[in-house]
Coordinates of C-alpha atoms and ligand atoms in Angstrom, one line a residue:
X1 CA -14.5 -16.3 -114.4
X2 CA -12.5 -15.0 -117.7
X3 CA -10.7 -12.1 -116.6
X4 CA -8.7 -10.4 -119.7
X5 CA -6.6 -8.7 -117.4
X6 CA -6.4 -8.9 -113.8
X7 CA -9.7 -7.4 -111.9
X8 CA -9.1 -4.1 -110.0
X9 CA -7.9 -4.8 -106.2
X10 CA -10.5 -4.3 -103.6
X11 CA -13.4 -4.7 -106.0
X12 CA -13.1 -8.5 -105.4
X13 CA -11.1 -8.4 -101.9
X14 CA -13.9 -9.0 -99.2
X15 CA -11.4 -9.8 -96.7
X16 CA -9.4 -7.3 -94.5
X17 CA -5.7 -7.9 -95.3
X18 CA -4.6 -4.4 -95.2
X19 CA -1.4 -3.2 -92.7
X20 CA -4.2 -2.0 -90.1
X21 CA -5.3 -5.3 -89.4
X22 CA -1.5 -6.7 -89.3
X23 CA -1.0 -3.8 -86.7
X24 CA -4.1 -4.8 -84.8
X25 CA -3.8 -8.6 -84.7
X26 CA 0.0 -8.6 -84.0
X27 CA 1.1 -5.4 -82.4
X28 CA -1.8 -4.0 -80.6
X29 CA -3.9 -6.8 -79.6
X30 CA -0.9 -9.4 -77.9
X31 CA -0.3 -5.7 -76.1
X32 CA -3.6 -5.1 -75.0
X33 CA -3.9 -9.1 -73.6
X34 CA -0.3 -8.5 -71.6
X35 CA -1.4 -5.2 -69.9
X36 CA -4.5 -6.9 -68.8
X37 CA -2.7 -9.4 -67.5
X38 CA -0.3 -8.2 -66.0
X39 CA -2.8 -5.8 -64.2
X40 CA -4.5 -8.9 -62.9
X41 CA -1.7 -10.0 -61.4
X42 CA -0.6 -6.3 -60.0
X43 CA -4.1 -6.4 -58.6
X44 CA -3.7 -9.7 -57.3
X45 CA -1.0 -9.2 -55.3
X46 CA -1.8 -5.8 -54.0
X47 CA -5.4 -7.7 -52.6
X48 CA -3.1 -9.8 -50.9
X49 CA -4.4 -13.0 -52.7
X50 CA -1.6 -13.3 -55.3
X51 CA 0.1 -15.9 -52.2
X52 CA -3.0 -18.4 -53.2
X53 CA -2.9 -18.1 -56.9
X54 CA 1.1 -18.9 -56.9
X55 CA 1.5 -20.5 -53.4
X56 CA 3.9 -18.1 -52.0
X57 CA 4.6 -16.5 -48.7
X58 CA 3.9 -13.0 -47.4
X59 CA 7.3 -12.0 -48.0
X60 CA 8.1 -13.0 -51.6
X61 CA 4.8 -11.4 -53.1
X62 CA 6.2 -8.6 -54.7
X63 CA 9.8 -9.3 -55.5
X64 CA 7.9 -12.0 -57.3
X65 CA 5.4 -10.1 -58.8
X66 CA 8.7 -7.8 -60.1
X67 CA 10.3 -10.9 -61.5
X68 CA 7.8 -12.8 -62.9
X69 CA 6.7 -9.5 -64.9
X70 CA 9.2 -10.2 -66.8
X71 CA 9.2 -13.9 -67.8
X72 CA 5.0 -13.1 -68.2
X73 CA 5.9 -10.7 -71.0
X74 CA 8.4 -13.5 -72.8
X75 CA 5.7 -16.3 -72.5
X76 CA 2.6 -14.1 -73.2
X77 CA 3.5 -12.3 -75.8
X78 CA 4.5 -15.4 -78.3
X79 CA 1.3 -17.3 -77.2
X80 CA -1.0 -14.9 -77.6
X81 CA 0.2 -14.0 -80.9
X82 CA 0.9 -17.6 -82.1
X83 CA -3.1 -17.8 -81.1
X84 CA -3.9 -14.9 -82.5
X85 CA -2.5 -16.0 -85.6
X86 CA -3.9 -19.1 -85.9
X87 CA -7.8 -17.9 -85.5
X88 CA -7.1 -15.5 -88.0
X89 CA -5.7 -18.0 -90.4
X90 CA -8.6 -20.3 -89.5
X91 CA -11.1 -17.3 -90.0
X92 CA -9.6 -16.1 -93.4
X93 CA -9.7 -20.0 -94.5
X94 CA -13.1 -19.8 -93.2
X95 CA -14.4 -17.0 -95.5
X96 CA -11.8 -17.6 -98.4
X97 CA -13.6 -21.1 -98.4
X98 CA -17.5 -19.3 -98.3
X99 CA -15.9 -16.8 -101.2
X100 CA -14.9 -19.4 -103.0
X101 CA -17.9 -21.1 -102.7
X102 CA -20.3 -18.1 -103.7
X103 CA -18.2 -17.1 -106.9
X104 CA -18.4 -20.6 -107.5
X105 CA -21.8 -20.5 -107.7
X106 CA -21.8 -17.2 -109.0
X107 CA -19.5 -18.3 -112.0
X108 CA -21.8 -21.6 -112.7
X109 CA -25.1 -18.6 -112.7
X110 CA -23.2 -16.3 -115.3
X111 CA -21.9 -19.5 -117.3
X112 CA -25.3 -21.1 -118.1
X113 CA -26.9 -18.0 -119.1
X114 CA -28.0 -18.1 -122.6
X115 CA -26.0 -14.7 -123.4
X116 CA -22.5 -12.6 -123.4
X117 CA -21.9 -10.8 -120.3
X118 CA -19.1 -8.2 -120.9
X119 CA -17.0 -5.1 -119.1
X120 CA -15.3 -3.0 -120.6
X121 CA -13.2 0.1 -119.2
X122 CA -14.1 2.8 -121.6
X123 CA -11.5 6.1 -122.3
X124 CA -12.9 9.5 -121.9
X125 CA -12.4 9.4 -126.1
X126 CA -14.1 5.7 -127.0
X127 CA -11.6 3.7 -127.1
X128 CA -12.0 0.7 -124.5
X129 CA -10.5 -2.2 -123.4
X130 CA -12.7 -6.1 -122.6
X131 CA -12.2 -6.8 -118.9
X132 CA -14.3 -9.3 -118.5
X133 CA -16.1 -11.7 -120.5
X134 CA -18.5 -14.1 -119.7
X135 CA -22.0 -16.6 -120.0
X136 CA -22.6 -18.8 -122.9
X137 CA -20.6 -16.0 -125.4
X138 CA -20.1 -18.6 -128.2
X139 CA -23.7 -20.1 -128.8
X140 CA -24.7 -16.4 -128.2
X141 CA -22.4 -15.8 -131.3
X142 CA -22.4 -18.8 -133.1
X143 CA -18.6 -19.1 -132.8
X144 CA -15.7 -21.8 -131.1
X145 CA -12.9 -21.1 -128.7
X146 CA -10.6 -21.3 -131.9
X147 CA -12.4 -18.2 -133.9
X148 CA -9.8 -16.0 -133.9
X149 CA -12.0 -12.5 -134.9
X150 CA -13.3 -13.8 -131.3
X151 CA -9.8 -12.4 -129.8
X152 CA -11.0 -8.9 -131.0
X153 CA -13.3 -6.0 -130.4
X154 CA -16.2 -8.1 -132.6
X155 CA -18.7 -5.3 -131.9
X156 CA -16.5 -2.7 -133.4
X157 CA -15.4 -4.9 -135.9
X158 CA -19.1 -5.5 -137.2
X159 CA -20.7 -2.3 -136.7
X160 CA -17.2 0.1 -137.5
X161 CA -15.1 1.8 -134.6
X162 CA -16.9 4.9 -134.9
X163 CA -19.9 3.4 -134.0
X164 CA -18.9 1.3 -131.1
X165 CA -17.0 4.8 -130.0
X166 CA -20.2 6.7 -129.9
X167 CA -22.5 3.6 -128.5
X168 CA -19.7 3.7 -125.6
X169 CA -19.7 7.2 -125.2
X170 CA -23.2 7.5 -125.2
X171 CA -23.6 4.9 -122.6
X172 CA -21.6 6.5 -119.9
X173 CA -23.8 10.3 -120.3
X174 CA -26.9 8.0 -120.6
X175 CA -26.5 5.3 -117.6
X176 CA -27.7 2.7 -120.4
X177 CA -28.1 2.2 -124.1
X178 CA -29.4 -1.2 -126.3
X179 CA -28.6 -1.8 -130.3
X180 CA -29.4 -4.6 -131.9
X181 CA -26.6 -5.0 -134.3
X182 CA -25.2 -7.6 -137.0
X183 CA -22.1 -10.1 -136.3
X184 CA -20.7 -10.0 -139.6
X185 CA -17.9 -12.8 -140.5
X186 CA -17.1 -13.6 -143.8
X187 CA -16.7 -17.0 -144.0
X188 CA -19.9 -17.9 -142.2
X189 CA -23.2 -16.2 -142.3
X190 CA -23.9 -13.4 -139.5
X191 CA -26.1 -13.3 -136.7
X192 CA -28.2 -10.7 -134.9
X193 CA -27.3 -9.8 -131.5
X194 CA -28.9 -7.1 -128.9
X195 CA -27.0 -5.6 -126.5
X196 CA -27.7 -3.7 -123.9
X197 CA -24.9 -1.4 -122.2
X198 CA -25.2 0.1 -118.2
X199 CA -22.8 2.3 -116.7
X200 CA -21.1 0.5 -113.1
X201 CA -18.9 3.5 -112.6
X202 CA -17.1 6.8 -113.9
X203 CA -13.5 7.9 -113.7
X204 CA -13.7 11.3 -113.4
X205 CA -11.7 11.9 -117.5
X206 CA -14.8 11.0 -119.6
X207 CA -14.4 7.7 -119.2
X208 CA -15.8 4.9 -117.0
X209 CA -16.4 1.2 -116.7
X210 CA -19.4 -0.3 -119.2
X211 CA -21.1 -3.6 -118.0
X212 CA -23.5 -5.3 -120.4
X213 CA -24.9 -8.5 -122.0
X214 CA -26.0 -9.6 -125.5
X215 CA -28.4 -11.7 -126.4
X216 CA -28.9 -14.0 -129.9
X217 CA -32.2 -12.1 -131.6
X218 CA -31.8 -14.0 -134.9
X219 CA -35.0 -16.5 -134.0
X220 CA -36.8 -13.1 -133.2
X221 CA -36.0 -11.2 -136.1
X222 CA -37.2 -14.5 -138.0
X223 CA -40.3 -14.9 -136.2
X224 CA -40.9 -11.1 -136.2
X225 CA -40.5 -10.9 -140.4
X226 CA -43.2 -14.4 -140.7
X227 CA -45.4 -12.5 -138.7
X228 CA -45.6 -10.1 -141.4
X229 CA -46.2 -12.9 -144.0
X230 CA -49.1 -13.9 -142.0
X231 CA -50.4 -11.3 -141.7
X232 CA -49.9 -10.5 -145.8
X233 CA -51.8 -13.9 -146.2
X234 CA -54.5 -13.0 -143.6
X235 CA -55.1 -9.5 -145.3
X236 CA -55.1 -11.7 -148.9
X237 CA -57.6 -14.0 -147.9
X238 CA -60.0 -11.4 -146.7
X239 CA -59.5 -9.5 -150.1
X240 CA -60.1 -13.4 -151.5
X241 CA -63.3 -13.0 -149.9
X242 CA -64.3 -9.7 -151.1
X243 CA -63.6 -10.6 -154.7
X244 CA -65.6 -14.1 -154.1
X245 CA -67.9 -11.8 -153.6
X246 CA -67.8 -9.0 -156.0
X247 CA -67.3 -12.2 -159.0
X248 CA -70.7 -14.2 -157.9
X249 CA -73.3 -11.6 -159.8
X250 CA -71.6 -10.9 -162.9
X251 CA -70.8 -14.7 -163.0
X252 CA -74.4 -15.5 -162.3
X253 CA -75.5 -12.6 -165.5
X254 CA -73.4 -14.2 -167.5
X255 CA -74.7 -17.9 -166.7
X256 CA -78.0 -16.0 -167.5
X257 CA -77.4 -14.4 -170.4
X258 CA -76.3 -17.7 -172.0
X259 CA -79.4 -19.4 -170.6
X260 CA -81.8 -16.9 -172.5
X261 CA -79.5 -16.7 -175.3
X262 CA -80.1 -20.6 -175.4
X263 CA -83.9 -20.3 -174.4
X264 CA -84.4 -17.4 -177.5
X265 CA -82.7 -19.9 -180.2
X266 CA -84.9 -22.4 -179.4
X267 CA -86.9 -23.2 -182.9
X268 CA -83.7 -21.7 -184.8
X269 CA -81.3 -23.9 -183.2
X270 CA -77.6 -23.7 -184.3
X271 CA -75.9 -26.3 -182.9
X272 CA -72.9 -24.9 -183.0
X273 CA -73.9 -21.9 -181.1
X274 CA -75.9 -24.0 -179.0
X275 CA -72.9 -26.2 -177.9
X276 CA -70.6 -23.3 -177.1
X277 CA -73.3 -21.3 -174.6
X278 CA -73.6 -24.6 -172.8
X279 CA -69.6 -24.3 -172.3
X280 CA -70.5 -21.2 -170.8
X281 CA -72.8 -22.3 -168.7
X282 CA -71.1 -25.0 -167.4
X283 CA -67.7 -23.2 -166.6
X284 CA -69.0 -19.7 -165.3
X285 CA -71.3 -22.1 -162.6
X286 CA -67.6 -24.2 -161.8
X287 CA -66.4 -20.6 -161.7
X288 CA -69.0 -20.0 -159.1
X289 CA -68.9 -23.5 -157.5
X290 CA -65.2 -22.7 -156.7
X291 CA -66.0 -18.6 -155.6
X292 CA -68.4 -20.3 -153.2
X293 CA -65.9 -22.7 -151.9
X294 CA -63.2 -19.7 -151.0
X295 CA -66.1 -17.0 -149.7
X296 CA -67.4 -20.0 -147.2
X297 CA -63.7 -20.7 -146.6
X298 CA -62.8 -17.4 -145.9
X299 CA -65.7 -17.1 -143.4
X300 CA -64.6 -19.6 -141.6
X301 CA -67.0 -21.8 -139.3
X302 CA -69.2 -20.2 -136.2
X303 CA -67.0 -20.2 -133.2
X304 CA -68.0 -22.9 -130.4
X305 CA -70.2 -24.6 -132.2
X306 CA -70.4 -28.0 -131.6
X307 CA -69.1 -30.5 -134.9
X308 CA -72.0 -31.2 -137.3
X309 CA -72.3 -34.1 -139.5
X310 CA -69.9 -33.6 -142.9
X311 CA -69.9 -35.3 -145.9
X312 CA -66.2 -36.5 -146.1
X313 CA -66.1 -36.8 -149.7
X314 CA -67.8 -33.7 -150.2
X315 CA -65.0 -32.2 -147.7
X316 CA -62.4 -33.2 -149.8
X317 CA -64.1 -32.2 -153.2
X318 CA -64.3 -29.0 -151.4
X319 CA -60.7 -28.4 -150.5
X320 CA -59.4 -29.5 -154.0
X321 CA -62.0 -26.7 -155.6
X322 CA -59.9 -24.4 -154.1
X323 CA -56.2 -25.8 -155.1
X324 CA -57.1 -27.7 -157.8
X325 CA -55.8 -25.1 -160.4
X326 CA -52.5 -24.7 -158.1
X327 CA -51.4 -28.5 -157.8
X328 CA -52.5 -28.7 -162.0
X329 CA -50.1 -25.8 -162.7
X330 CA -47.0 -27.9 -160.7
X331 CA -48.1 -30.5 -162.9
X332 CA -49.7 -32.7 -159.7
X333 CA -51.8 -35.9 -160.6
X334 CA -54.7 -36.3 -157.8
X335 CA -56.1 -39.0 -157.1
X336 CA -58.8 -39.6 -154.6
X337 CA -60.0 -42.8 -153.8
X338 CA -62.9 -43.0 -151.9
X339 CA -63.8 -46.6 -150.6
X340 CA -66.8 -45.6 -148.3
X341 CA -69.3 -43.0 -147.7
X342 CA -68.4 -41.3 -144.4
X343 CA -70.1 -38.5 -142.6
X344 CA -67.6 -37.2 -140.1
X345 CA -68.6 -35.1 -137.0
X346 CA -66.5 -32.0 -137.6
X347 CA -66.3 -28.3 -138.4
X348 CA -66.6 -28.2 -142.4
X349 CA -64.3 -24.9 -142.9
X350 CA -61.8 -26.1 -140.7
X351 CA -61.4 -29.3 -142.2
X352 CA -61.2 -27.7 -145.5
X353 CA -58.8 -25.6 -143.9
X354 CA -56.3 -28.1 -143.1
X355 CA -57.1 -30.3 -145.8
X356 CA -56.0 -27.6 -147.8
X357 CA -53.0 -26.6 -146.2
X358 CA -51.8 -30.0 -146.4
X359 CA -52.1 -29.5 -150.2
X360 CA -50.2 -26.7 -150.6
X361 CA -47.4 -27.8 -148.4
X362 CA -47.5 -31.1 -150.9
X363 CA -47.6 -28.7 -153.7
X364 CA -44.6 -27.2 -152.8
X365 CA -42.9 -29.9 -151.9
X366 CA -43.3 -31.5 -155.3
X367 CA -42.9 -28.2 -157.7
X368 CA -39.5 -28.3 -157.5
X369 CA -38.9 -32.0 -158.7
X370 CA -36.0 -32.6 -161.4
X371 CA -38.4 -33.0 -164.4
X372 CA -39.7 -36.4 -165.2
X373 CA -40.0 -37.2 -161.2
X374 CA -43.4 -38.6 -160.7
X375 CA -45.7 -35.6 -159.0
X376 CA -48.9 -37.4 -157.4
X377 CA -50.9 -36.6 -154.7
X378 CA -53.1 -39.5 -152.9
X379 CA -55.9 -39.3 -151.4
X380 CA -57.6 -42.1 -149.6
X381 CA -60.6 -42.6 -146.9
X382 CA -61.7 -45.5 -145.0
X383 CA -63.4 -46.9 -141.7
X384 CA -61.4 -47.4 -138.8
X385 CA -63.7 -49.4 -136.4
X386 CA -67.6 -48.7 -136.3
X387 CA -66.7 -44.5 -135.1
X388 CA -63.8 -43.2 -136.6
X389 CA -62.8 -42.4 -140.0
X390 CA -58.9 -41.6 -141.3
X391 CA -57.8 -39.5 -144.3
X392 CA -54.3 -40.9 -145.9
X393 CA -52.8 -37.6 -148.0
X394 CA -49.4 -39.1 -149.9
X395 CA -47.1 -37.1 -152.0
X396 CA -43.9 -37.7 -154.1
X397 CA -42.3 -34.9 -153.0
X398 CA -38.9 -36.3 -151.4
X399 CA -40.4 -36.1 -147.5
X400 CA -40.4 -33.6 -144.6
X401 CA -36.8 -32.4 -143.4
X402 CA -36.2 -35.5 -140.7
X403 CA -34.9 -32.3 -138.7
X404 CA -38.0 -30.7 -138.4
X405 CA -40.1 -34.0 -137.8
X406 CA -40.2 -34.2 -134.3
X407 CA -41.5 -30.6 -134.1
X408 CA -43.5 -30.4 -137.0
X409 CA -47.0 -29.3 -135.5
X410 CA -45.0 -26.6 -133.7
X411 CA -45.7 -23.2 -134.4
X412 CA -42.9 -21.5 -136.9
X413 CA -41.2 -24.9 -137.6
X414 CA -40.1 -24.6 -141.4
X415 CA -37.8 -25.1 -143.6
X416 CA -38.9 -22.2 -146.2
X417 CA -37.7 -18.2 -146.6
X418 CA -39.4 -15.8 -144.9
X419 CA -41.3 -14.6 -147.7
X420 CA -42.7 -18.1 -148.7
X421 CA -43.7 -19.7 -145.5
X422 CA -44.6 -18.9 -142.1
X423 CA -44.2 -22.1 -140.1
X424 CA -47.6 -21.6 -139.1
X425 CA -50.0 -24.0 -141.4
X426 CA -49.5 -26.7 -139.9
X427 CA -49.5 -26.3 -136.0
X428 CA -52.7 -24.3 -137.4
X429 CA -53.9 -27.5 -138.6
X430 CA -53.7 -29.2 -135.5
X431 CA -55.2 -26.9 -133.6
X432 CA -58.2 -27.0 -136.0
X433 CA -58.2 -30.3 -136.2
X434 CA -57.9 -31.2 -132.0
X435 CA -60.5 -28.8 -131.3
X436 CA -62.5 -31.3 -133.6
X437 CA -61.0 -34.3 -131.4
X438 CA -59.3 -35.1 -134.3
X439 CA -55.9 -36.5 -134.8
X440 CA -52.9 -35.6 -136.8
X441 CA -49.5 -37.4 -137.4
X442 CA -46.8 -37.5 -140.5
X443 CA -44.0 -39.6 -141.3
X444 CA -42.6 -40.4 -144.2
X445 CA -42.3 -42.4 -146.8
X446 CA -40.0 -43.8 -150.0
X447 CA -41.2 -41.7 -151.8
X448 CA -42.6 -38.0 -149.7
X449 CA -44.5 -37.8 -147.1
X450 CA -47.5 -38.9 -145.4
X451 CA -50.3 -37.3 -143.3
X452 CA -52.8 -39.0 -141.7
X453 CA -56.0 -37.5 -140.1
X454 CA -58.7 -39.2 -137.9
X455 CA -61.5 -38.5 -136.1
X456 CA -65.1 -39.2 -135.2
X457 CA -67.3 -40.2 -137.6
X458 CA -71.4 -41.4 -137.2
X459 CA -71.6 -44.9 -137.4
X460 CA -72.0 -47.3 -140.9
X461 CA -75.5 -48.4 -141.9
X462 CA -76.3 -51.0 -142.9
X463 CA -77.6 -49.4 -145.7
X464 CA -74.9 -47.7 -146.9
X465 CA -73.8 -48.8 -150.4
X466 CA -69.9 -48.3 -151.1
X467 CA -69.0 -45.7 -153.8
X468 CA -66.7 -46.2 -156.2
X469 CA -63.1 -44.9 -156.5
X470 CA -63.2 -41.6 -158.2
X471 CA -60.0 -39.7 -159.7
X472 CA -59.9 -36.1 -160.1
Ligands
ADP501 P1 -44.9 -23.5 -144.0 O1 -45.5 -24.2 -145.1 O2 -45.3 -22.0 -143.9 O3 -43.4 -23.7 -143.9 P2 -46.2 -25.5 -142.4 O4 -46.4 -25.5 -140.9 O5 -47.4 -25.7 -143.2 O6 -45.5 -24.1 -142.6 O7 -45.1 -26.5 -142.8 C1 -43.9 -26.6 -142.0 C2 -42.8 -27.4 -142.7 O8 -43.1 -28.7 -142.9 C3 -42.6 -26.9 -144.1 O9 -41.7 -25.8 -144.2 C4 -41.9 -28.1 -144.8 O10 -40.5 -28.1 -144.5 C5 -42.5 -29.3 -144.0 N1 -43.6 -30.0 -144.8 C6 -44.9 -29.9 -144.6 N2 -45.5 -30.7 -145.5 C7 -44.6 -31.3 -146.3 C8 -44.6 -32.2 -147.4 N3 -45.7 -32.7 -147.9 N4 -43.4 -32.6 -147.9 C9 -42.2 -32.2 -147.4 N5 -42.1 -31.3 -146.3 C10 -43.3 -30.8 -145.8

């Protein structure tokens, strides 16, 4: 145990050393054991027996009894104390070995716990003094033996002395308090900590003894501020959905007005004219191809419904509708090379869903290339066997952080700021994509990563003619 100054006596003193019990072991017991002795033997003798317990006649019994009172008191006394004294020390081994052993254990309990246990004796004005520190202090603070600050009062030093005076102070008239404050250090970045404070006793001037234990809240506060991100995205892409929605009609009056327009000029044709409302009418049905794409996305797929047959191809063509614009704006090359036609037993929206996520997370790993650094995402399909199908997704982006690898489907495993990535997309993904029975794994390669998806797909006819590799 780390005692800054010695702990107060008794507290810790389970054993009975006090002058009473050197009184009682030494004075009053070897007393005790010689009068009741010595009465046997006074009784002895006046039954008349004390001639068969020493062999003696008649006559000597009680000058002997008179002179062997004496010698009895010199050989009594030392033995019974010299035994006396030895079950006592073999008793107070006895439980100095069981106290050992339980603040052994004790000490091994309070050392493995993932937190700083503390006491502190607190003045009836604030001021305190660390008694007692203890548990896994330095991982709780992200600090070594040799941090010096460590030697301090670290809580007052990071939230001000007045502060710590009036957390202290308020303890003791509470019984208990909790903040969650910041360990600042200037040479390394600072860490959240809660700790929560408990009165163990009060000293009658104000003051008292404090007993606490803080804990590291940093991977909290972290997960705590991504929730918020979510849920920002969440609330987006329901707004996404409402605008989808709001866009389709005057989309579709538009298309429709260009139509008659076209219709009306027939027999007066300007070709010029005639070429620009077919641009129209082309880009406001993409328009409403891709508003399709993100109100069926945003919808989702029916809950528990079993996987239906998907066009793969179309699947992809799908998800790229929808990020197309955003990996062309990074200035991201797709290509998509479908070998085969493949109908996959699966959940269209949700594998969209991760489709697209895996995308974005490509996206982003490629935006930030040095300029002139190739920026391509792959696409490729094929068979694997007569029922299952894979999806190969390739980017240049540099790979995934060989940190995070091992984790990577995990929930809030990322390696972005809080405002720019949750950690959630892809353990997302593979739940979507396991409820599917499909599977999901990355690694990476020389030039970014790699993620490959399979899962059931119906089986090859014979009719089935091979389509050509498409780029987009
Ligand atoms: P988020 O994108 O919100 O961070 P994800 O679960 O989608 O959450 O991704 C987790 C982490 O995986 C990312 O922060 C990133 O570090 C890494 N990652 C995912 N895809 C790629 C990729 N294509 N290239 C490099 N790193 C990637």
């Amino acid at each position: 145990m780390k005692f800054l100054r010695p702990p107060p006596k008794n507290q810790f003193n389970v054993l009975p050393t006090s002058r009473f019990m050197f009184l009682v072991i030494f004075i009053v017991f070897p007393i005790f054991v010689f009068i009741g002795m010595y009465g046997i033997i006074l009784v002895a003798a006046y039954l008349g027996n004390f001639d068969k317990i020493f062999t003696l006649s008649d006559n000597w019994q009680y000058p002997i009894v008179k002179i062997l009172g004496i010698p009895m008191i010199i050989f009594f006394v030392p033995v019974v104390i010299i035994v006396n004294y030895i079950t006592y020390i073999s008793i107070l081994r006895f439980f100095q070995r069981e106290r050992r052993e339980y603040f052994g254990k004790v000490e091994l309990i309070i050392e493995s716990l993932p937190a700083s246990l503390f006491l502190r004796q607190v003045n009836g004005d604030g001021s305190s003094q660390l008694i007692y520190r203890g548990g896994r202090y330095h991982e709780v603070y992200r600090t070594r033996d040799d941090d010096a600050r460590f030697d301090g009062d670290i809580f007052s030093l990071s939230v001000g002395y007045q502060k710590a005076v009036e957390t202290y102070l308020a303890c003791l008239r509470d019984g208990e308090t909790v903040l969650e404050w910041e360990f600042l250090r200037p040479d390394k970045p600072s860490c959240w900590i809660r700790s929560y404070f408990k009165t163990v006793s009060l000293d009658g001037n104000g003051g008292g003894e404090i007993i606490g234990f803080g804990l590291n809240i940093d991977r909290e506060r972290e997960v705590a501020l991504r929730n918020v991100h979510a849920i920002r995205m969440s609330s987006l892409g329901e707004m996404a959905s409402s605008i989808a929605h709001e866009l389709k009609q005057p989309l579709q009056t538009l298309s429709l007005a260009a139509e008659i327009t076209m219709m009306q000029s027939v027999g007066h044709p300007v070709p010029a004219i005639n070429t620009q409302l077919e641009t129209i009418i082309n880009q406001a049905r993409r328009a409403a191809d891709v508003i399709e794409h993100l109100r069926r996305f945003s919808r989702g797929d029916v809950p528990n419904e079993p996987p239906r047959p998907v066009d793969l191809r179309k699947a992809i063509e799908g998800a790229l509708a929808l990020v197309g614009a955003y990996l062309r704006a990074s200035g991201i090359t797709v290509t998509f090379n479908d070998n085969t036609n493949i109908t996959l037993l699966a959940h269209e929206i949700s594998l969209q869903q991760a489709l697209t996520n895996i995308f974005i997370n490509a996206r982003d790993a490629m935006h930030d290339l040095p300029p002139g650094k190739i920026r391509q995402l792959r696409i490729a399909t094929r068979r694997r066997g007569d029922q299952l199908a894979e999806i190969t997704i390739s980017d240049t982006g540099g790979g995934i952080d060989t940190s995070i690898l091992p984790r990577l489907f995990q929930p809030f495993v990322t390696t972005k700021s809080t405002d720019a990535g949750t950690g959630l997309g892809l353990s997302i993904c593979h739940g979507l994509l396991t409820a599917m029975s499909f599977k999901i794994s990355a690694h990476n390669t020389a030039e970014g990563a790699q993620f490959t998806i399979t899962g059931p797909a119906e089986r090859a006819s014979a009719g089935q003619i091979q389509s050509p590799s498409t780029g987009v």
